[in-house]
PDB file of C-alpha atoms in Angstrom:
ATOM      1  CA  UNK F 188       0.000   0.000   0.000  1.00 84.00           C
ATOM      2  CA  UNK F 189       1.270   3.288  -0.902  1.00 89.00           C
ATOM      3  CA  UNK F 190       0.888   6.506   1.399  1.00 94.00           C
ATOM      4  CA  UNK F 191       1.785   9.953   0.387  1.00 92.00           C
ATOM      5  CA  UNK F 192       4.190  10.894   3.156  1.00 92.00           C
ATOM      6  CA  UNK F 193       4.291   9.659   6.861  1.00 93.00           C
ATOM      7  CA  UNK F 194       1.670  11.856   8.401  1.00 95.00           C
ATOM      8  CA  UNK F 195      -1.188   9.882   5.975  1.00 95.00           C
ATOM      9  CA  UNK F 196       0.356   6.444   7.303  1.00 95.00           C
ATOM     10  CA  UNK F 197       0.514   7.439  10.308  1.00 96.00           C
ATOM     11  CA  UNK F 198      -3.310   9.209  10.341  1.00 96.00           C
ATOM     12  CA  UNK F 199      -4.657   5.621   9.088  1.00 96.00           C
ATOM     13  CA  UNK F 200      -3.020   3.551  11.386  1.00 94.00           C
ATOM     14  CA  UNK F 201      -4.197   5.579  13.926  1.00 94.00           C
ATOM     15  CA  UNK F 202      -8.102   5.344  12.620  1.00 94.00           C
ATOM     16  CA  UNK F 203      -7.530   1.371  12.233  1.00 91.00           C
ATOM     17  CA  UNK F 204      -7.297   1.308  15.823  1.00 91.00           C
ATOM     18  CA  UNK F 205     -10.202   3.360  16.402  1.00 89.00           C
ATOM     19  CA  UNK F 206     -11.839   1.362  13.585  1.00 87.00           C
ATOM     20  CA  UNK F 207     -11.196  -2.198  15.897  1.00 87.00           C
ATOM     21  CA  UNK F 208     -12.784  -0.311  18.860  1.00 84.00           C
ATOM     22  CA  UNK F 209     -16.223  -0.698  16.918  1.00 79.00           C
ATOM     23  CA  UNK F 210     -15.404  -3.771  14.960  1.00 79.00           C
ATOM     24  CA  UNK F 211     -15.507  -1.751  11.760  1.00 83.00           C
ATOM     25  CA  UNK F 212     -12.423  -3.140   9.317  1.00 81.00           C
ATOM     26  CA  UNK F 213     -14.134  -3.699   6.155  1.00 88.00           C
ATOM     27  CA  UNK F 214     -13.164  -2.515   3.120  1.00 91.00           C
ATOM     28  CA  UNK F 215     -15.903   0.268   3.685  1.00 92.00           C
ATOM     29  CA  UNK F 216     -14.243   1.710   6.155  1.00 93.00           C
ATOM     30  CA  UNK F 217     -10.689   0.957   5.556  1.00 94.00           C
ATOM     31  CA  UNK F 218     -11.068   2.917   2.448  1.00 95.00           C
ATOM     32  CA  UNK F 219     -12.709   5.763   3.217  1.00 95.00           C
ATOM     33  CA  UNK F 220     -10.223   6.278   5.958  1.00 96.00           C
ATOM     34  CA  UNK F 221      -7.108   5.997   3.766  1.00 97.00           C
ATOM     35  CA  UNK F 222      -9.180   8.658   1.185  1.00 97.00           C
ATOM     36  CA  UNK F 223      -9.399  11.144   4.049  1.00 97.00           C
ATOM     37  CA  UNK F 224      -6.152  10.556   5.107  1.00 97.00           C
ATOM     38  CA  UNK F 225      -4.741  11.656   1.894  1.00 96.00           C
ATOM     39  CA  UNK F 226      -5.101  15.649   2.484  1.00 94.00           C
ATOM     40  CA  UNK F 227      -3.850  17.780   5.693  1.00 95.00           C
ATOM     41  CA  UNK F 228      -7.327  19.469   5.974  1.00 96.00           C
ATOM     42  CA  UNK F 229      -9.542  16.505   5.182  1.00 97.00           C
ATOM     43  CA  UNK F 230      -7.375  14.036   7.956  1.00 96.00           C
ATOM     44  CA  UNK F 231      -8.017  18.126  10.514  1.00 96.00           C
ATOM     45  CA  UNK F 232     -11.771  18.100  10.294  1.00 97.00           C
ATOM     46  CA  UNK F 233     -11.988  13.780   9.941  1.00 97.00           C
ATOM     47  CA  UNK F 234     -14.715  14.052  12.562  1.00 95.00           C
ATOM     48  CA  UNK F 235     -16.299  16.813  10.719  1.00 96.00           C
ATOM     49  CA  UNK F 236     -16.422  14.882   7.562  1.00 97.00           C
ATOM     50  CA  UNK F 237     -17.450  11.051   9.069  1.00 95.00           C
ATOM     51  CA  UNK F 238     -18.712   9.802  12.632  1.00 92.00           C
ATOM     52  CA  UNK F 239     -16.902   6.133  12.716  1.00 87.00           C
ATOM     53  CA  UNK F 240     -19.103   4.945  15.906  1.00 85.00           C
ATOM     54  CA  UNK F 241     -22.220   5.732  14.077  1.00 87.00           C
ATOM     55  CA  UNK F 242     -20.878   4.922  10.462  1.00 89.00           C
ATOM     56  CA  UNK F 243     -22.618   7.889   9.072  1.00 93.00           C
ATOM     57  CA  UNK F 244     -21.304  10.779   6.143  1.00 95.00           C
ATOM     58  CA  UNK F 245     -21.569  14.365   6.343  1.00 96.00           C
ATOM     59  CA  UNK F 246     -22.557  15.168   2.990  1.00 96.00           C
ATOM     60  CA  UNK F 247     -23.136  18.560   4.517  1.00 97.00           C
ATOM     61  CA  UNK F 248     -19.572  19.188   5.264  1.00 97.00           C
ATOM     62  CA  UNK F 249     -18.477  19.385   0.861  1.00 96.00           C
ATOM     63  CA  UNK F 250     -19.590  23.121   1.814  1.00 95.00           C
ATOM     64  CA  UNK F 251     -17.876  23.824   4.852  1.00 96.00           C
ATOM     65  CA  UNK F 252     -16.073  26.727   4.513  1.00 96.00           C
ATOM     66  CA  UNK F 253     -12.778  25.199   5.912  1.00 96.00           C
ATOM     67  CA  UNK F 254     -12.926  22.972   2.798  1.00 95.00           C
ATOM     68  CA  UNK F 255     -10.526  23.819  -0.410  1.00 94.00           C
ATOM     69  CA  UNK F 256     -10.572  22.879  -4.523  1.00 92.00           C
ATOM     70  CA  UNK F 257      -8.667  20.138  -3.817  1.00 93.00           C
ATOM     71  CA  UNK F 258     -10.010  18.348  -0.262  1.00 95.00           C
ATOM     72  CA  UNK F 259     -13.697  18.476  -1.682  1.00 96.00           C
ATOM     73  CA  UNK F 260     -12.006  15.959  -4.898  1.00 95.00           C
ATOM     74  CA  UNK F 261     -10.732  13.544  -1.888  1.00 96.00           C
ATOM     75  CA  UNK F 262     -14.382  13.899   0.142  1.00 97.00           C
ATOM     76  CA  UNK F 263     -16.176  13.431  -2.874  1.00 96.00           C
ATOM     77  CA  UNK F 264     -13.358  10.499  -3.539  1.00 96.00           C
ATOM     78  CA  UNK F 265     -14.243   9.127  -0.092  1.00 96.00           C
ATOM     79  CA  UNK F 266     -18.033   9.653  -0.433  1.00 96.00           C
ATOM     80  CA  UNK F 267     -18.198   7.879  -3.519  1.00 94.00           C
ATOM     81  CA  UNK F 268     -16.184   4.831  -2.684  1.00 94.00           C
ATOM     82  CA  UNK F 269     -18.573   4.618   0.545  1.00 94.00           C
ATOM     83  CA  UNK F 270     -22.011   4.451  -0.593  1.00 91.00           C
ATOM     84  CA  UNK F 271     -21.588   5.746  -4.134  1.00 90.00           C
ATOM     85  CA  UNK F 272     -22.305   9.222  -2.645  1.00 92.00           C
ATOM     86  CA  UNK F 273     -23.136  11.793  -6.015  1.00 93.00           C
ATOM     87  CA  UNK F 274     -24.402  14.851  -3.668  1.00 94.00           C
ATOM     88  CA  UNK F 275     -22.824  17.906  -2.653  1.00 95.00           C
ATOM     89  CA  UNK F 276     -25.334  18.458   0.452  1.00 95.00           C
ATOM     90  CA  UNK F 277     -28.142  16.524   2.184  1.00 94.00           C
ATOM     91  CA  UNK F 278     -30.808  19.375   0.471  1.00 94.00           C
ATOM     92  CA  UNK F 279     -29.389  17.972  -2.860  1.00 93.00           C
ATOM     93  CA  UNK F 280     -29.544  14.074  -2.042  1.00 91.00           C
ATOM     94  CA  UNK F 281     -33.648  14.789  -1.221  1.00 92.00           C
ATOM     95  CA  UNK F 282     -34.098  16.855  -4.373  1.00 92.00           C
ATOM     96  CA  UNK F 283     -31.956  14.013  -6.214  1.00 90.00           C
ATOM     97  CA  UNK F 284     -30.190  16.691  -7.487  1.00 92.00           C
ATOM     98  CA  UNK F 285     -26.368  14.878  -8.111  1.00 92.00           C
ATOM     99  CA  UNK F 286     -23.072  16.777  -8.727  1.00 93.00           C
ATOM    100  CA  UNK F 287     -21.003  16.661 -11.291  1.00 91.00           C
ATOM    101  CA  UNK F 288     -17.945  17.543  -8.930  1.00 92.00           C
ATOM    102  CA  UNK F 289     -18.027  13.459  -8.595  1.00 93.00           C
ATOM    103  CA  UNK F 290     -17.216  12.823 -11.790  1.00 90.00           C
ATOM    104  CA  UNK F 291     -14.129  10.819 -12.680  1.00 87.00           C
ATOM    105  CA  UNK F 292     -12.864  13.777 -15.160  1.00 85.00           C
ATOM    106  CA  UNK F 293     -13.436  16.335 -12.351  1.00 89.00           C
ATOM    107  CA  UNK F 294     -11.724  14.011  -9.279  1.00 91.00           C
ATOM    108  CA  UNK F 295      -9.014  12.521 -10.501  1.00 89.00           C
ATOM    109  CA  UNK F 296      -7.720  16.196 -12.355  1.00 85.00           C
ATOM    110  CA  UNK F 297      -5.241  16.473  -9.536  1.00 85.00           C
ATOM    111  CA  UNK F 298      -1.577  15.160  -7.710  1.00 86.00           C
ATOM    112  CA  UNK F 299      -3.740  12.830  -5.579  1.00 91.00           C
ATOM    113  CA  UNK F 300      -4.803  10.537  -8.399  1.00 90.00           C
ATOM    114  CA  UNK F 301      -2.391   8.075  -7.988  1.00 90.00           C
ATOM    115  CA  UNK F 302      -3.781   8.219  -4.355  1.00 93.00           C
ATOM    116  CA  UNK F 303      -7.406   7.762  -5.219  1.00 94.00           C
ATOM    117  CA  UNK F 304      -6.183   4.697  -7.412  1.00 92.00           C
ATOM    118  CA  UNK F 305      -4.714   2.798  -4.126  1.00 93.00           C
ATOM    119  CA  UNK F 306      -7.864   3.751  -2.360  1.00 95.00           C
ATOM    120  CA  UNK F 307     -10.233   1.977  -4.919  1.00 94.00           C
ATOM    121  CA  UNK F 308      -8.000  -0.595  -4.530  1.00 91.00           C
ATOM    122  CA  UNK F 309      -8.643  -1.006  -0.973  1.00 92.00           C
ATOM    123  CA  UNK F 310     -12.202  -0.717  -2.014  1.00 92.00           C
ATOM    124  CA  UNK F 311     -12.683  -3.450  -5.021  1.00 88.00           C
ATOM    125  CA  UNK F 312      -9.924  -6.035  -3.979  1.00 84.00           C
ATOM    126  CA  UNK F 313     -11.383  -8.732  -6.149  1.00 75.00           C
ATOM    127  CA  UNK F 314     -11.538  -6.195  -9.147  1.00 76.00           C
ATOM    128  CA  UNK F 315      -7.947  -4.879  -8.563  1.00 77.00           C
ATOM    129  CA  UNK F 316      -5.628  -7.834  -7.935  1.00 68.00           C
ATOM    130  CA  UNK F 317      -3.319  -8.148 -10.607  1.00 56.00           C
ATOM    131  CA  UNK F 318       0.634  -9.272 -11.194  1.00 52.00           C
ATOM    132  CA  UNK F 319       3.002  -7.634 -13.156  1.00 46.00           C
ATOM    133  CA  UNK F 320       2.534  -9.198 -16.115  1.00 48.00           C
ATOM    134  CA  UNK F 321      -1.052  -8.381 -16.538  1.00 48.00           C
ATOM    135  CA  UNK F 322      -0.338  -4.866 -14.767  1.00 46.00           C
ATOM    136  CA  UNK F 323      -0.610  -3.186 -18.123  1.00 45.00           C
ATOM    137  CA  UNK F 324      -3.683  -4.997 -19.297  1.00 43.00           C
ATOM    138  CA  UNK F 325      -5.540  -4.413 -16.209  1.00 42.00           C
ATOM    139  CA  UNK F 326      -4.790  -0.580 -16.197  1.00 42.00           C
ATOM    140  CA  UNK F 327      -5.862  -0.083 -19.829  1.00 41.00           C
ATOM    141  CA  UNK F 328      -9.382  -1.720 -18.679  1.00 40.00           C
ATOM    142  CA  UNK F 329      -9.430   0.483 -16.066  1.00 39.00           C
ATOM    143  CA  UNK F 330      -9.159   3.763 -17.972  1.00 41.00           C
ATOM    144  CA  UNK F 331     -11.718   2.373 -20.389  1.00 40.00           C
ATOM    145  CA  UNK F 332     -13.964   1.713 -18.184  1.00 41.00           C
ATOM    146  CA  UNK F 333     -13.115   4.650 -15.782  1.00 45.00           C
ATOM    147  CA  UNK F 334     -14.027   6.990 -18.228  1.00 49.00           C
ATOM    148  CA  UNK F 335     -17.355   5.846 -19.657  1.00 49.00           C
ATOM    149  CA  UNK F 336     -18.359   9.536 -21.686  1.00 46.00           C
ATOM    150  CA  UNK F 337     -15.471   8.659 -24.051  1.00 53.00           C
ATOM    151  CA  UNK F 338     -16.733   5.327 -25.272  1.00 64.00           C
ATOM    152  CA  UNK F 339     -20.057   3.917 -26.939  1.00 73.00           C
ATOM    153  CA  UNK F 340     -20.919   0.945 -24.753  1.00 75.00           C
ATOM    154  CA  UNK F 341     -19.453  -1.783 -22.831  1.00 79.00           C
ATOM    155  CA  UNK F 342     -19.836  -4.863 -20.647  1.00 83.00           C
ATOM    156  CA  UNK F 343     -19.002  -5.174 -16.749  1.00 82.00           C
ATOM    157  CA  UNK F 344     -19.785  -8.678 -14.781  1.00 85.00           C
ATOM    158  CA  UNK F 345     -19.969  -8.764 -10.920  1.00 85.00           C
ATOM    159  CA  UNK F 346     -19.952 -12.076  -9.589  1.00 85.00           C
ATOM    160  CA  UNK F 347     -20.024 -12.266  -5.466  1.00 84.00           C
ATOM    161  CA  UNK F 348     -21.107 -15.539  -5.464  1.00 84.00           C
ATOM    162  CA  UNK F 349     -19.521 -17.999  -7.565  1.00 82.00           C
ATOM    163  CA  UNK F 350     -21.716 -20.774  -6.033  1.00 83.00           C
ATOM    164  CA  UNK F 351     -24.817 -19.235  -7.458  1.00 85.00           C
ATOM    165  CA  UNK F 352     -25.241 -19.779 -11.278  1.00 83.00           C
ATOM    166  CA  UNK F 353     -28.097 -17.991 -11.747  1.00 88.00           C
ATOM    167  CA  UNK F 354     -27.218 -14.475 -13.324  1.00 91.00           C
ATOM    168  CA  UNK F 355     -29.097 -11.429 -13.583  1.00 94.00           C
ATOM    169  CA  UNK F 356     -28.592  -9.398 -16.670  1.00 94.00           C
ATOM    170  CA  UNK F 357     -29.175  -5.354 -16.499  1.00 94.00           C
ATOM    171  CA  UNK F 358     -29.866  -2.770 -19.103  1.00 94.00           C
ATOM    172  CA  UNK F 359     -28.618   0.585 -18.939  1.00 92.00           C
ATOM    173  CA  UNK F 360     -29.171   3.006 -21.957  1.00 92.00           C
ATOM    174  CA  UNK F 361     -28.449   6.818 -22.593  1.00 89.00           C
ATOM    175  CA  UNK F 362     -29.398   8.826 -25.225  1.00 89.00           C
ATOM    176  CA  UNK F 363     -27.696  11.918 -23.997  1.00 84.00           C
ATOM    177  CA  UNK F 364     -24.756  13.385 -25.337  1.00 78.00           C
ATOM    178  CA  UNK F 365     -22.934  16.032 -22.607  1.00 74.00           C
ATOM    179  CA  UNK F 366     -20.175  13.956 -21.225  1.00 67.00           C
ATOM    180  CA  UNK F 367     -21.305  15.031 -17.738  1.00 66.00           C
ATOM    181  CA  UNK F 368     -24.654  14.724 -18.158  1.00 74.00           C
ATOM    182  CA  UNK F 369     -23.923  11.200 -19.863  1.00 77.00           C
ATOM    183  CA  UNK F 370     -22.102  10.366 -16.186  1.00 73.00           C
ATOM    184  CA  UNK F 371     -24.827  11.481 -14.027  1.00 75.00           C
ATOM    185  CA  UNK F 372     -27.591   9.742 -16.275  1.00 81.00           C
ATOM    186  CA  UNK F 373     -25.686   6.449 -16.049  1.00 82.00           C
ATOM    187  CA  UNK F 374     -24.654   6.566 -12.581  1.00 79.00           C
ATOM    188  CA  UNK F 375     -28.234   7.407 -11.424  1.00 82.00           C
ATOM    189  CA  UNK F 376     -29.066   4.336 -12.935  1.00 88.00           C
ATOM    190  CA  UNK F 377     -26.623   2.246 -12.025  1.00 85.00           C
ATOM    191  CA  UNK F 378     -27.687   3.410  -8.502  1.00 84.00           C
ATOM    192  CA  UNK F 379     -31.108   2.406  -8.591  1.00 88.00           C
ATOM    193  CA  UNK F 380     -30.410  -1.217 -10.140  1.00 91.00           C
ATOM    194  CA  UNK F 381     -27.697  -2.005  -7.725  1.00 87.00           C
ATOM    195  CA  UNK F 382     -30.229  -0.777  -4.989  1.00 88.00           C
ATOM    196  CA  UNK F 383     -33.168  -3.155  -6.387  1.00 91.00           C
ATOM    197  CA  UNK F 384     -30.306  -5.700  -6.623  1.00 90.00           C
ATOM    198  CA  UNK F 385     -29.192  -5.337  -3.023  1.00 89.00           C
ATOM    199  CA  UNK F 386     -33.276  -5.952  -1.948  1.00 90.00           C
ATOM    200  CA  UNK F 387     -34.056  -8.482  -3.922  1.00 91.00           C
ATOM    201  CA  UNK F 388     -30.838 -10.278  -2.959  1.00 90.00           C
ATOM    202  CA  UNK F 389     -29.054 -10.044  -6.266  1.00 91.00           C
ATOM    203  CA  UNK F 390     -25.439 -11.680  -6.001  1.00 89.00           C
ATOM    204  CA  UNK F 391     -24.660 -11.869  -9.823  1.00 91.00           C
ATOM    205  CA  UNK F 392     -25.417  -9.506 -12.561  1.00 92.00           C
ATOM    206  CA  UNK F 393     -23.953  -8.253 -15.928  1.00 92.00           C
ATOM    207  CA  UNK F 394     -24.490  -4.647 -16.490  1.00 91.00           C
ATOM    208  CA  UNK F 395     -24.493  -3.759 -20.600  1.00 91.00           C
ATOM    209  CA  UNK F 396     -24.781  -0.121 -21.464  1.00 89.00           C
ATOM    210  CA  UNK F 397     -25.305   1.917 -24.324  1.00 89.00           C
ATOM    211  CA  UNK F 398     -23.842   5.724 -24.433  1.00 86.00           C
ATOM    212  CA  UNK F 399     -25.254   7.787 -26.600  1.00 86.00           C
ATOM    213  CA  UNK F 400     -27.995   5.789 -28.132  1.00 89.00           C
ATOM    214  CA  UNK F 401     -31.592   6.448 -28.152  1.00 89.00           C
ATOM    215  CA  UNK F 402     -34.217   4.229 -27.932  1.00 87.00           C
ATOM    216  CA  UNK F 403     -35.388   3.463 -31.522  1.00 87.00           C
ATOM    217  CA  UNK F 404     -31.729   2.967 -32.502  1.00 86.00           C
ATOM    218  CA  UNK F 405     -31.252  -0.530 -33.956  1.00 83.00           C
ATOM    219  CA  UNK F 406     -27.192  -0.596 -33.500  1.00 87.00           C
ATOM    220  CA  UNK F 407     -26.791  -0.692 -29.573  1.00 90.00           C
ATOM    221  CA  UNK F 408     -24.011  -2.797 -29.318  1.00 89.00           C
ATOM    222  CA  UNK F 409     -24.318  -3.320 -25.796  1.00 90.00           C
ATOM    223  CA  UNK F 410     -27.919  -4.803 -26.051  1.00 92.00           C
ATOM    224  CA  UNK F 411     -27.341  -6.928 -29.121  1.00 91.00           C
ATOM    225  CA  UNK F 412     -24.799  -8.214 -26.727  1.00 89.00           C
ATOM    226  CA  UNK F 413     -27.177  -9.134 -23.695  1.00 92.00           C
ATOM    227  CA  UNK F 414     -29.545 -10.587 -26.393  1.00 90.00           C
ATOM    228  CA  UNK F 415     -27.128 -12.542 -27.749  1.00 88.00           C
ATOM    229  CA  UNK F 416     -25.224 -13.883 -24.983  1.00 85.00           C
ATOM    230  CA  UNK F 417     -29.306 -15.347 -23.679  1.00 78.00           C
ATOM    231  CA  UNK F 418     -29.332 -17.133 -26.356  1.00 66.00           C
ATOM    232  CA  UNK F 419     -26.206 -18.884 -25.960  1.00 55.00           C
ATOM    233  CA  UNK F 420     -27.200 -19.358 -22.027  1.00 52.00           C
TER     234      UNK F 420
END
Protein backbone atom coordinates (compact mmCIF):
# COMPACT_ATOMS: atom_id res chain seq x y z
CA UNK A 1 0.00 0.00 0.00
CA UNK A 2 1.27 3.29 -0.90
CA UNK A 3 0.89 6.51 1.40
CA UNK A 4 1.78 9.95 0.39
CA UNK A 5 4.19 10.89 3.16
CA UNK A 6 4.29 9.66 6.86
CA UNK A 7 1.67 11.86 8.40
CA UNK A 8 -1.19 9.88 5.98
CA UNK A 9 0.36 6.44 7.30
CA UNK A 10 0.51 7.44 10.31
CA UNK A 11 -3.31 9.21 10.34
CA UNK A 12 -4.66 5.62 9.09
CA UNK A 13 -3.02 3.55 11.39
CA UNK A 14 -4.20 5.58 13.93
CA UNK A 15 -8.10 5.34 12.62
CA UNK A 16 -7.53 1.37 12.23
CA UNK A 17 -7.30 1.31 15.82
CA UNK A 18 -10.20 3.36 16.40
CA UNK A 19 -11.84 1.36 13.58
CA UNK A 20 -11.20 -2.20 15.90
CA UNK A 21 -12.78 -0.31 18.86
CA UNK A 22 -16.22 -0.70 16.92
CA UNK A 23 -15.40 -3.77 14.96
CA UNK A 24 -15.51 -1.75 11.76
CA UNK A 25 -12.42 -3.14 9.32
CA UNK A 26 -14.13 -3.70 6.15
CA UNK A 27 -13.16 -2.51 3.12
CA UNK A 28 -15.90 0.27 3.69
CA UNK A 29 -14.24 1.71 6.16
CA UNK A 30 -10.69 0.96 5.56
CA UNK A 31 -11.07 2.92 2.45
CA UNK A 32 -12.71 5.76 3.22
CA UNK A 33 -10.22 6.28 5.96
CA UNK A 34 -7.11 6.00 3.77
CA UNK A 35 -9.18 8.66 1.19
CA UNK A 36 -9.40 11.14 4.05
CA UNK A 37 -6.15 10.56 5.11
CA UNK A 38 -4.74 11.66 1.89
CA UNK A 39 -5.10 15.65 2.48
CA UNK A 40 -3.85 17.78 5.69
CA UNK A 41 -7.33 19.47 5.97
CA UNK A 42 -9.54 16.50 5.18
CA UNK A 43 -7.38 14.04 7.96
CA UNK A 44 -8.02 18.13 10.51
CA UNK A 45 -11.77 18.10 10.29
CA UNK A 46 -11.99 13.78 9.94
CA UNK A 47 -14.72 14.05 12.56
CA UNK A 48 -16.30 16.81 10.72
CA UNK A 49 -16.42 14.88 7.56
CA UNK A 50 -17.45 11.05 9.07
CA UNK A 51 -18.71 9.80 12.63
CA UNK A 52 -16.90 6.13 12.72
CA UNK A 53 -19.10 4.94 15.91
CA UNK A 54 -22.22 5.73 14.08
CA UNK A 55 -20.88 4.92 10.46
CA UNK A 56 -22.62 7.89 9.07
CA UNK A 57 -21.30 10.78 6.14
CA UNK A 58 -21.57 14.37 6.34
CA UNK A 59 -22.56 15.17 2.99
CA UNK A 60 -23.14 18.56 4.52
CA UNK A 61 -19.57 19.19 5.26
CA UNK A 62 -18.48 19.39 0.86
CA UNK A 63 -19.59 23.12 1.81
CA UNK A 64 -17.88 23.82 4.85
CA UNK A 65 -16.07 26.73 4.51
CA UNK A 66 -12.78 25.20 5.91
CA UNK A 67 -12.93 22.97 2.80
CA UNK A 68 -10.53 23.82 -0.41
CA UNK A 69 -10.57 22.88 -4.52
CA UNK A 70 -8.67 20.14 -3.82
CA UNK A 71 -10.01 18.35 -0.26
CA UNK A 72 -13.70 18.48 -1.68
CA UNK A 73 -12.01 15.96 -4.90
CA UNK A 74 -10.73 13.54 -1.89
CA UNK A 75 -14.38 13.90 0.14
CA UNK A 76 -16.18 13.43 -2.87
CA UNK A 77 -13.36 10.50 -3.54
CA UNK A 78 -14.24 9.13 -0.09
CA UNK A 79 -18.03 9.65 -0.43
CA UNK A 80 -18.20 7.88 -3.52
CA UNK A 81 -16.18 4.83 -2.68
CA UNK A 82 -18.57 4.62 0.55
CA UNK A 83 -22.01 4.45 -0.59
CA UNK A 84 -21.59 5.75 -4.13
CA UNK A 85 -22.31 9.22 -2.64
CA UNK A 86 -23.14 11.79 -6.01
CA UNK A 87 -24.40 14.85 -3.67
CA UNK A 88 -22.82 17.91 -2.65
CA UNK A 89 -25.33 18.46 0.45
CA UNK A 90 -28.14 16.52 2.18
CA UNK A 91 -30.81 19.37 0.47
CA UNK A 92 -29.39 17.97 -2.86
CA UNK A 93 -29.54 14.07 -2.04
CA UNK A 94 -33.65 14.79 -1.22
CA UNK A 95 -34.10 16.85 -4.37
CA UNK A 96 -31.96 14.01 -6.21
CA UNK A 97 -30.19 16.69 -7.49
CA UNK A 98 -26.37 14.88 -8.11
CA UNK A 99 -23.07 16.78 -8.73
CA UNK A 100 -21.00 16.66 -11.29
CA UNK A 101 -17.95 17.54 -8.93
CA UNK A 102 -18.03 13.46 -8.60
CA UNK A 103 -17.22 12.82 -11.79
CA UNK A 104 -14.13 10.82 -12.68
CA UNK A 105 -12.86 13.78 -15.16
CA UNK A 106 -13.44 16.34 -12.35
CA UNK A 107 -11.72 14.01 -9.28
CA UNK A 108 -9.01 12.52 -10.50
CA UNK A 109 -7.72 16.20 -12.36
CA UNK A 110 -5.24 16.47 -9.54
CA UNK A 111 -1.58 15.16 -7.71
CA UNK A 112 -3.74 12.83 -5.58
CA UNK A 113 -4.80 10.54 -8.40
CA UNK A 114 -2.39 8.08 -7.99
CA UNK A 115 -3.78 8.22 -4.35
CA UNK A 116 -7.41 7.76 -5.22
CA UNK A 117 -6.18 4.70 -7.41
CA UNK A 118 -4.71 2.80 -4.13
CA UNK A 119 -7.86 3.75 -2.36
CA UNK A 120 -10.23 1.98 -4.92
CA UNK A 121 -8.00 -0.60 -4.53
CA UNK A 122 -8.64 -1.01 -0.97
CA UNK A 123 -12.20 -0.72 -2.01
CA UNK A 124 -12.68 -3.45 -5.02
CA UNK A 125 -9.92 -6.04 -3.98
CA UNK A 126 -11.38 -8.73 -6.15
CA UNK A 127 -11.54 -6.20 -9.15
CA UNK A 128 -7.95 -4.88 -8.56
CA UNK A 129 -5.63 -7.83 -7.93
CA UNK A 130 -3.32 -8.15 -10.61
CA UNK A 131 0.63 -9.27 -11.19
CA UNK A 132 3.00 -7.63 -13.16
CA UNK A 133 2.53 -9.20 -16.12
CA UNK A 134 -1.05 -8.38 -16.54
CA UNK A 135 -0.34 -4.87 -14.77
CA UNK A 136 -0.61 -3.19 -18.12
CA UNK A 137 -3.68 -5.00 -19.30
CA UNK A 138 -5.54 -4.41 -16.21
CA UNK A 139 -4.79 -0.58 -16.20
CA UNK A 140 -5.86 -0.08 -19.83
CA UNK A 141 -9.38 -1.72 -18.68
CA UNK A 142 -9.43 0.48 -16.07
CA UNK A 143 -9.16 3.76 -17.97
CA UNK A 144 -11.72 2.37 -20.39
CA UNK A 145 -13.96 1.71 -18.18
CA UNK A 146 -13.11 4.65 -15.78
CA UNK A 147 -14.03 6.99 -18.23
CA UNK A 148 -17.35 5.85 -19.66
CA UNK A 149 -18.36 9.54 -21.69
CA UNK A 150 -15.47 8.66 -24.05
CA UNK A 151 -16.73 5.33 -25.27
CA UNK A 152 -20.06 3.92 -26.94
CA UNK A 153 -20.92 0.95 -24.75
CA UNK A 154 -19.45 -1.78 -22.83
CA UNK A 155 -19.84 -4.86 -20.65
CA UNK A 156 -19.00 -5.17 -16.75
CA UNK A 157 -19.78 -8.68 -14.78
CA UNK A 158 -19.97 -8.76 -10.92
CA UNK A 159 -19.95 -12.08 -9.59
CA UNK A 160 -20.02 -12.27 -5.47
CA UNK A 161 -21.11 -15.54 -5.46
CA UNK A 162 -19.52 -18.00 -7.57
CA UNK A 163 -21.72 -20.77 -6.03
CA UNK A 164 -24.82 -19.23 -7.46
CA UNK A 165 -25.24 -19.78 -11.28
CA UNK A 166 -28.10 -17.99 -11.75
CA UNK A 167 -27.22 -14.47 -13.32
CA UNK A 168 -29.10 -11.43 -13.58
CA UNK A 169 -28.59 -9.40 -16.67
CA UNK A 170 -29.18 -5.35 -16.50
CA UNK A 171 -29.87 -2.77 -19.10
CA UNK A 172 -28.62 0.58 -18.94
CA UNK A 173 -29.17 3.01 -21.96
CA UNK A 174 -28.45 6.82 -22.59
CA UNK A 175 -29.40 8.83 -25.23
CA UNK A 176 -27.70 11.92 -24.00
CA UNK A 177 -24.76 13.38 -25.34
CA UNK A 178 -22.93 16.03 -22.61
CA UNK A 179 -20.17 13.96 -21.23
CA UNK A 180 -21.30 15.03 -17.74
CA UNK A 181 -24.65 14.72 -18.16
CA UNK A 182 -23.92 11.20 -19.86
CA UNK A 183 -22.10 10.37 -16.19
CA UNK A 184 -24.83 11.48 -14.03
CA UNK A 185 -27.59 9.74 -16.28
CA UNK A 186 -25.69 6.45 -16.05
CA UNK A 187 -24.65 6.57 -12.58
CA UNK A 188 -28.23 7.41 -11.42
CA UNK A 189 -29.07 4.34 -12.93
CA UNK A 190 -26.62 2.25 -12.02
CA UNK A 191 -27.69 3.41 -8.50
CA UNK A 192 -31.11 2.41 -8.59
CA UNK A 193 -30.41 -1.22 -10.14
CA UNK A 194 -27.70 -2.01 -7.72
CA UNK A 195 -30.23 -0.78 -4.99
CA UNK A 196 -33.17 -3.15 -6.39
CA UNK A 197 -30.31 -5.70 -6.62
CA UNK A 198 -29.19 -5.34 -3.02
CA UNK A 199 -33.28 -5.95 -1.95
CA UNK A 200 -34.06 -8.48 -3.92
CA UNK A 201 -30.84 -10.28 -2.96
CA UNK A 202 -29.05 -10.04 -6.27
CA UNK A 203 -25.44 -11.68 -6.00
CA UNK A 204 -24.66 -11.87 -9.82
CA UNK A 205 -25.42 -9.51 -12.56
CA UNK A 206 -23.95 -8.25 -15.93
CA UNK A 207 -24.49 -4.65 -16.49
CA UNK A 208 -24.49 -3.76 -20.60
CA UNK A 209 -24.78 -0.12 -21.46
CA UNK A 210 -25.30 1.92 -24.32
CA UNK A 211 -23.84 5.72 -24.43
CA UNK A 212 -25.25 7.79 -26.60
CA UNK A 213 -28.00 5.79 -28.13
CA UNK A 214 -31.59 6.45 -28.15
CA UNK A 215 -34.22 4.23 -27.93
CA UNK A 216 -35.39 3.46 -31.52
CA UNK A 217 -31.73 2.97 -32.50
CA UNK A 218 -31.25 -0.53 -33.96
CA UNK A 219 -27.19 -0.60 -33.50
CA UNK A 220 -26.79 -0.69 -29.57
CA UNK A 221 -24.01 -2.80 -29.32
CA UNK A 222 -24.32 -3.32 -25.80
CA UNK A 223 -27.92 -4.80 -26.05
CA UNK A 224 -27.34 -6.93 -29.12
CA UNK A 225 -24.80 -8.21 -26.73
CA UNK A 226 -27.18 -9.13 -23.70
CA UNK A 227 -29.54 -10.59 -26.39
CA UNK A 228 -27.13 -12.54 -27.75
CA UNK A 229 -25.22 -13.88 -24.98
CA UNK A 230 -29.31 -15.35 -23.68
CA UNK A 231 -29.33 -17.13 -26.36
CA UNK A 232 -26.21 -18.88 -25.96
CA UNK A 233 -27.20 -19.36 -22.03
Amino acid sequence: MEFIDSAHKEFYAKKLDELKKFSKTDVYYRSLVYTLGICETTRDHFSSIFDIKEGMININSIGSAWQTGTSEKVTRMAFCLWNRCMYDSEEDREEGKMSSGYNPSEVFCCSYAPYFWEAIKIRYPEYTRYNEKEKQKQFAVYNWVGNIEQIENYVEEKIENTEDKKVVALYIRTNLTNSNEVNLDIYSQRDKLEEFCKKNNIKNRIYYIDVRKSGLDKNRKAMNQMISDKKVK
